Amino acid sequence: MDTPANDYTATPARRALDALAGNSEDRTAMDTLAGSDVLVPVPDDASEADATDPGAVALPVIEQAGGEPVVPVFTSEPAMAELLPFVSRYRLVPLGALASQWPADELALTIDAGSPHPLTLTSEGVRTLLARP
């Protein structure tokens, strides 16, 4: 069976986002999401050394409509290509590990922006809802 390019249900993380859209208190969905790998676009200005350093991840920061800084991550290549078709490099990172190192400032995280059920969390929400040891 062929999967359309814009099919966002292909991964457990995507299904968890869909479940959270219906019930934001769904702990099973949040745990599934936190345990999933996400695609983190590598910023264009990141050096090759920074892009491949296993001990660090360069976060791409974009501004939302209101000027709020946000880091976009994605549950699949089709989801990323839908919003950022020109991204040439990305890192596959466990979301829970990324969240456990999240900066304390007001940097938000958005998962699958542009999809039917995106999830955007504040900096505090990232650390408290998704961080795993």
mmCIF file with all atom_site columns, C-alpha atoms in Angstrom:
data_model
loop_
_atom_site.group_PDB
_atom_site.id
_atom_site.type_symbol
_atom_site.label_atom_id
_atom_site.label_alt_id
_atom_site.label_comp_id
_atom_site.label_asym_id
_atom_site.label_entity_id
_atom_site.label_seq_id
_atom_site.pdbx_PDB_ins_code
_atom_site.Cartn_x
_atom_site.Cartn_y
_atom_site.Cartn_z
_atom_site.occupancy
_atom_site.B_iso_or_equiv
_atom_site.pdbx_formal_charge
_atom_site.auth_seq_id
_atom_site.auth_comp_id
_atom_site.auth_asym_id
_atom_site.auth_atom_id
_atom_site.pdbx_PDB_model_num
ATOM 1   C CA . MET A 1 1   ? 0.000  0.000  0.000  1.00 0.00 ? 1   MET A CA 1
ATOM 2   C CA . ASP A 1 2   ? 1.400  3.382  -0.971 1.00 0.00 ? 2   ASP A CA 1
ATOM 3   C CA . THR A 1 3   ? 1.515  6.120  1.632  1.00 0.00 ? 3   THR A CA 1
ATOM 4   C CA . PRO A 1 4   ? 0.753  9.657  0.426  1.00 0.00 ? 4   PRO A CA 1
ATOM 5   C CA . ALA A 1 5   ? 3.562  12.166 0.962  1.00 0.00 ? 5   ALA A CA 1
ATOM 6   C CA . ASN A 1 6   ? 1.389  14.205 3.338  1.00 0.00 ? 6   ASN A CA 1
ATOM 7   C CA . ASP A 1 7   ? 0.279  11.236 5.470  1.00 0.00 ? 7   ASP A CA 1
ATOM 8   C CA . TYR A 1 8   ? 1.142  12.321 9.007  1.00 0.00 ? 8   TYR A CA 1
ATOM 9   C CA . THR A 1 9   ? -0.062 9.106  10.697 1.00 0.00 ? 9   THR A CA 1
ATOM 10  C CA . ALA A 1 10  ? 2.934  6.992  9.726  1.00 0.00 ? 10  ALA A CA 1
ATOM 11  C CA . THR A 1 11  ? 4.854  7.117  13.008 1.00 0.00 ? 11  THR A CA 1
ATOM 12  C CA . PRO A 1 12  ? 3.989  6.395  16.660 1.00 0.00 ? 12  PRO A CA 1
ATOM 13  C CA . ALA A 1 13  ? 5.019  9.983  17.459 1.00 0.00 ? 13  ALA A CA 1
ATOM 14  C CA . ARG A 1 14  ? 2.543  11.323 14.897 1.00 0.00 ? 14  ARG A CA 1
ATOM 15  C CA . ARG A 1 15  ? -0.243 9.138  16.312 1.00 0.00 ? 15  ARG A CA 1
ATOM 16  C CA . ALA A 1 16  ? 0.643  10.433 19.788 1.00 0.00 ? 16  ALA A CA 1
ATOM 17  C CA . LEU A 1 17  ? 0.288  14.024 18.553 1.00 0.00 ? 17  LEU A CA 1
ATOM 18  C CA . ASP A 1 18  ? -3.107 13.156 17.094 1.00 0.00 ? 18  ASP A CA 1
ATOM 19  C CA . ALA A 1 19  ? -4.169 11.632 20.427 1.00 0.00 ? 19  ALA A CA 1
ATOM 20  C CA . LEU A 1 20  ? -2.976 14.716 22.325 1.00 0.00 ? 20  LEU A CA 1
ATOM 21  C CA . ALA A 1 21  ? -5.047 16.937 20.033 1.00 0.00 ? 21  ALA A CA 1
ATOM 22  C CA . GLY A 1 22  ? -8.131 15.150 21.394 1.00 0.00 ? 22  GLY A CA 1
ATOM 23  C CA . ASN A 1 23  ? -6.943 14.841 25.002 1.00 0.00 ? 23  ASN A CA 1
ATOM 24  C CA . SER A 1 24  ? -4.041 17.013 26.132 1.00 0.00 ? 24  SER A CA 1
ATOM 25  C CA . GLU A 1 25  ? -3.839 15.031 29.403 1.00 0.00 ? 25  GLU A CA 1
ATOM 26  C CA . ASP A 1 26  ? -3.166 11.676 27.678 1.00 0.00 ? 26  ASP A CA 1
ATOM 27  C CA . ARG A 1 27  ? -0.076 10.485 29.599 1.00 0.00 ? 27  ARG A CA 1
ATOM 28  C CA . THR A 1 28  ? 0.407  7.430  27.369 1.00 0.00 ? 28  THR A CA 1
ATOM 29  C CA . ALA A 1 29  ? 0.532  9.651  24.282 1.00 0.00 ? 29  ALA A CA 1
ATOM 30  C CA . MET A 1 30  ? 2.916  12.086 26.015 1.00 0.00 ? 30  MET A CA 1
ATOM 31  C CA . ASP A 1 31  ? 5.176  9.214  27.089 1.00 0.00 ? 31  ASP A CA 1
ATOM 32  C CA . THR A 1 32  ? 5.138  7.803  23.548 1.00 0.00 ? 32  THR A CA 1
ATOM 33  C CA . LEU A 1 33  ? 6.054  11.210 22.181 1.00 0.00 ? 33  LEU A CA 1
ATOM 34  C CA . ALA A 1 34  ? 8.839  11.724 24.742 1.00 0.00 ? 34  ALA A CA 1
ATOM 35  C CA . GLY A 1 35  ? 10.270 8.301  23.881 1.00 0.00 ? 35  GLY A CA 1
ATOM 36  C CA . SER A 1 36  ? 10.266 8.977  20.134 1.00 0.00 ? 36  SER A CA 1
ATOM 37  C CA . ASP A 1 37  ? 13.022 10.221 17.882 1.00 0.00 ? 37  ASP A CA 1
ATOM 38  C CA . VAL A 1 38  ? 12.422 13.517 16.079 1.00 0.00 ? 38  VAL A CA 1
ATOM 39  C CA . LEU A 1 39  ? 14.105 15.169 13.125 1.00 0.00 ? 39  LEU A CA 1
ATOM 40  C CA . VAL A 1 40  ? 15.887 18.387 14.085 1.00 0.00 ? 40  VAL A CA 1
ATOM 41  C CA . PRO A 1 41  ? 16.786 20.514 11.053 1.00 0.00 ? 41  PRO A CA 1
ATOM 42  C CA . VAL A 1 42  ? 20.424 21.572 11.062 1.00 0.00 ? 42  VAL A CA 1
ATOM 43  C CA . PRO A 1 43  ? 20.666 25.371 10.782 1.00 0.00 ? 43  PRO A CA 1
ATOM 44  C CA . ASP A 1 44  ? 22.222 26.591 7.536  1.00 0.00 ? 44  ASP A CA 1
ATOM 45  C CA . ASP A 1 45  ? 24.930 28.450 9.453  1.00 0.00 ? 45  ASP A CA 1
ATOM 46  C CA . ALA A 1 46  ? 26.013 25.381 11.486 1.00 0.00 ? 46  ALA A CA 1
ATOM 47  C CA . SER A 1 47  ? 29.467 24.085 10.658 1.00 0.00 ? 47  SER A CA 1
ATOM 48  C CA . GLU A 1 48  ? 29.924 20.460 9.634  1.00 0.00 ? 48  GLU A CA 1
ATOM 49  C CA . ALA A 1 49  ? 31.625 19.776 12.975 1.00 0.00 ? 49  ALA A CA 1
ATOM 50  C CA . ASP A 1 50  ? 28.622 21.194 14.860 1.00 0.00 ? 50  ASP A CA 1
ATOM 51  C CA . ALA A 1 51  ? 26.206 19.325 12.614 1.00 0.00 ? 51  ALA A CA 1
ATOM 52  C CA . THR A 1 52  ? 27.807 15.955 13.368 1.00 0.00 ? 52  THR A CA 1
ATOM 53  C CA . ASP A 1 53  ? 28.952 16.412 16.988 1.00 0.00 ? 53  ASP A CA 1
ATOM 54  C CA . PRO A 1 54  ? 27.273 13.557 18.927 1.00 0.00 ? 54  PRO A CA 1
ATOM 55  C CA . GLY A 1 55  ? 27.457 15.524 22.180 1.00 0.00 ? 55  GLY A CA 1
ATOM 56  C CA . ALA A 1 56  ? 25.637 18.631 20.989 1.00 0.00 ? 56  ALA A CA 1
ATOM 57  C CA . VAL A 1 57  ? 22.710 19.601 18.796 1.00 0.00 ? 57  VAL A CA 1
ATOM 58  C CA . ALA A 1 58  ? 22.529 22.959 17.049 1.00 0.00 ? 58  ALA A CA 1
ATOM 59  C CA . LEU A 1 59  ? 18.928 24.119 17.414 1.00 0.00 ? 59  LEU A CA 1
ATOM 60  C CA . PRO A 1 60  ? 17.259 25.893 14.497 1.00 0.00 ? 60  PRO A CA 1
ATOM 61  C CA . VAL A 1 61  ? 15.363 28.880 15.900 1.00 0.00 ? 61  VAL A CA 1
ATOM 62  C CA . ILE A 1 62  ? 12.644 30.601 13.913 1.00 0.00 ? 62  ILE A CA 1
ATOM 63  C CA . GLU A 1 63  ? 10.231 33.345 14.928 1.00 0.00 ? 63  GLU A CA 1
ATOM 64  C CA . GLN A 1 64  ? 6.515  32.688 15.188 1.00 0.00 ? 64  GLN A CA 1
ATOM 65  C CA . ALA A 1 65  ? 4.020  35.278 13.919 1.00 0.00 ? 65  ALA A CA 1
ATOM 66  C CA . GLY A 1 66  ? 4.129  37.174 17.231 1.00 0.00 ? 66  GLY A CA 1
ATOM 67  C CA . GLY A 1 67  ? 7.929  37.222 17.281 1.00 0.00 ? 67  GLY A CA 1
ATOM 68  C CA . GLU A 1 68  ? 8.266  34.372 19.783 1.00 0.00 ? 68  GLU A CA 1
ATOM 69  C CA . PRO A 1 69  ? 11.349 32.178 19.195 1.00 0.00 ? 69  PRO A CA 1
ATOM 70  C CA . VAL A 1 70  ? 10.543 28.521 18.546 1.00 0.00 ? 70  VAL A CA 1
ATOM 71  C CA . VAL A 1 71  ? 12.518 25.412 17.589 1.00 0.00 ? 71  VAL A CA 1
ATOM 72  C CA . PRO A 1 72  ? 10.757 23.281 14.966 1.00 0.00 ? 72  PRO A CA 1
ATOM 73  C CA . VAL A 1 73  ? 11.173 19.501 15.079 1.00 0.00 ? 73  VAL A CA 1
ATOM 74  C CA . PHE A 1 74  ? 9.389  16.853 13.066 1.00 0.00 ? 74  PHE A CA 1
ATOM 75  C CA . THR A 1 75  ? 8.149  13.286 13.435 1.00 0.00 ? 75  THR A CA 1
ATOM 76  C CA . SER A 1 76  ? 8.965  12.310 9.842  1.00 0.00 ? 76  SER A CA 1
ATOM 77  C CA . GLU A 1 77  ? 10.661 13.485 6.660  1.00 0.00 ? 77  GLU A CA 1
ATOM 78  C CA . PRO A 1 78  ? 7.296  14.158 4.924  1.00 0.00 ? 78  PRO A CA 1
ATOM 79  C CA . ALA A 1 79  ? 6.188  16.357 7.838  1.00 0.00 ? 79  ALA A CA 1
ATOM 80  C CA . MET A 1 80  ? 9.452  18.301 7.658  1.00 0.00 ? 80  MET A CA 1
ATOM 81  C CA . ALA A 1 81  ? 9.341  18.642 3.871  1.00 0.00 ? 81  ALA A CA 1
ATOM 82  C CA . GLU A 1 82  ? 5.790  19.985 4.063  1.00 0.00 ? 82  GLU A CA 1
ATOM 83  C CA . LEU A 1 83  ? 6.915  23.029 6.083  1.00 0.00 ? 83  LEU A CA 1
ATOM 84  C CA . LEU A 1 84  ? 10.633 23.273 5.262  1.00 0.00 ? 84  LEU A CA 1
ATOM 85  C CA . PRO A 1 85  ? 11.122 21.833 1.763  1.00 0.00 ? 85  PRO A CA 1
ATOM 86  C CA . PHE A 1 86  ? 14.639 23.246 1.370  1.00 0.00 ? 86  PHE A CA 1
ATOM 87  C CA . VAL A 1 87  ? 16.189 21.689 4.483  1.00 0.00 ? 87  VAL A CA 1
ATOM 88  C CA . SER A 1 88  ? 19.175 19.664 3.358  1.00 0.00 ? 88  SER A CA 1
ATOM 89  C CA . ARG A 1 89  ? 20.459 18.354 6.710  1.00 0.00 ? 89  ARG A CA 1
ATOM 90  C CA . TYR A 1 90  ? 18.834 17.133 9.900  1.00 0.00 ? 90  TYR A CA 1
ATOM 91  C CA . ARG A 1 91  ? 19.673 15.117 12.995 1.00 0.00 ? 91  ARG A CA 1
ATOM 92  C CA . LEU A 1 92  ? 17.598 12.280 14.428 1.00 0.00 ? 92  LEU A CA 1
ATOM 93  C CA . VAL A 1 93  ? 17.401 12.957 18.172 1.00 0.00 ? 93  VAL A CA 1
ATOM 94  C CA . PRO A 1 94  ? 15.441 11.307 21.014 1.00 0.00 ? 94  PRO A CA 1
ATOM 95  C CA . LEU A 1 95  ? 12.863 13.917 22.007 1.00 0.00 ? 95  LEU A CA 1
ATOM 96  C CA . GLY A 1 96  ? 13.120 13.111 25.712 1.00 0.00 ? 96  GLY A CA 1
ATOM 97  C CA . ALA A 1 97  ? 16.905 13.596 25.653 1.00 0.00 ? 97  ALA A CA 1
ATOM 98  C CA . LEU A 1 98  ? 16.555 16.870 23.770 1.00 0.00 ? 98  LEU A CA 1
ATOM 99  C CA . ALA A 1 99  ? 13.963 18.063 26.279 1.00 0.00 ? 99  ALA A CA 1
ATOM 100 C CA . SER A 1 100 ? 16.117 17.117 29.279 1.00 0.00 ? 100 SER A CA 1
ATOM 101 C CA . GLN A 1 101 ? 18.782 19.548 28.019 1.00 0.00 ? 101 GLN A CA 1
ATOM 102 C CA . TRP A 1 102 ? 16.320 22.271 26.982 1.00 0.00 ? 102 TRP A CA 1
ATOM 103 C CA . PRO A 1 103 ? 17.456 25.848 27.708 1.00 0.00 ? 103 PRO A CA 1
ATOM 104 C CA . ALA A 1 104 ? 15.810 27.644 30.629 1.00 0.00 ? 104 ALA A CA 1
ATOM 105 C CA . ASP A 1 105 ? 14.952 30.749 28.609 1.00 0.00 ? 105 ASP A CA 1
ATOM 106 C CA . GLU A 1 106 ? 11.672 31.305 26.772 1.00 0.00 ? 106 GLU A CA 1
ATOM 107 C CA . LEU A 1 107 ? 12.513 29.111 23.796 1.00 0.00 ? 107 LEU A CA 1
ATOM 108 C CA . ALA A 1 108 ? 9.444  27.107 22.748 1.00 0.00 ? 108 ALA A CA 1
ATOM 109 C CA . LEU A 1 109 ? 9.339  23.806 20.870 1.00 0.00 ? 109 LEU A CA 1
ATOM 110 C CA . THR A 1 110 ? 6.907  23.010 18.070 1.00 0.00 ? 110 THR A CA 1
ATOM 111 C CA . ILE A 1 111 ? 6.445  19.484 16.780 1.00 0.00 ? 111 ILE A CA 1
ATOM 112 C CA . ASP A 1 112 ? 5.189  19.039 13.221 1.00 0.00 ? 112 ASP A CA 1
ATOM 113 C CA . ALA A 1 113 ? 4.204  22.669 12.632 1.00 0.00 ? 113 ALA A CA 1
ATOM 114 C CA . GLY A 1 114 ? 2.077  22.779 9.512  1.00 0.00 ? 114 GLY A CA 1
ATOM 115 C CA . SER A 1 115 ? 0.526  19.361 10.161 1.00 0.00 ? 115 SER A CA 1
ATOM 116 C CA . PRO A 1 116 ? -3.123 18.743 11.060 1.00 0.00 ? 116 PRO A CA 1
ATOM 117 C CA . HIS A 1 117 ? -2.245 18.447 14.787 1.00 0.00 ? 117 HIS A CA 1
ATOM 118 C CA . PRO A 1 118 ? 0.959  20.300 15.670 1.00 0.00 ? 118 PRO A CA 1
ATOM 119 C CA . LEU A 1 119 ? 2.062  20.626 19.275 1.00 0.00 ? 119 LEU A CA 1
ATOM 120 C CA . THR A 1 120 ? 3.805  23.709 20.626 1.00 0.00 ? 120 THR A CA 1
ATOM 121 C CA . LEU A 1 121 ? 5.157  23.721 24.163 1.00 0.00 ? 121 LEU A CA 1
ATOM 122 C CA . THR A 1 122 ? 6.683  26.504 26.207 1.00 0.00 ? 122 THR A CA 1
ATOM 123 C CA . SER A 1 123 ? 10.201 26.082 27.521 1.00 0.00 ? 123 SER A CA 1
ATOM 124 C CA . GLU A 1 124 ? 8.816  24.940 30.877 1.00 0.00 ? 124 GLU A CA 1
ATOM 125 C CA . GLY A 1 125 ? 6.380  22.561 29.181 1.00 0.00 ? 125 GLY A CA 1
ATOM 126 C CA . VAL A 1 126 ? 9.212  20.967 27.204 1.00 0.00 ? 126 VAL A CA 1
ATOM 127 C CA . ARG A 1 127 ? 11.231 20.319 30.347 1.00 0.00 ? 127 ARG A CA 1
ATOM 128 C CA . THR A 1 128 ? 8.348  19.120 32.530 1.00 0.00 ? 128 THR A CA 1
ATOM 129 C CA . LEU A 1 129 ? 6.279  17.104 30.045 1.00 0.00 ? 129 LEU A CA 1
ATOM 130 C CA . LEU A 1 130 ? 8.883  15.583 27.738 1.00 0.00 ? 130 LEU A CA 1
ATOM 131 C CA . ALA A 1 131 ? 12.213 15.393 29.570 1.00 0.00 ? 131 ALA A CA 1
ATOM 132 C CA . ARG A 1 132 ? 13.505 11.883 30.219 1.00 0.00 ? 132 ARG A CA 1
ATOM 133 C CA . PRO A 1 133 ? 16.677 10.948 32.119 1.00 0.00 ? 133 PRO A CA 1
#
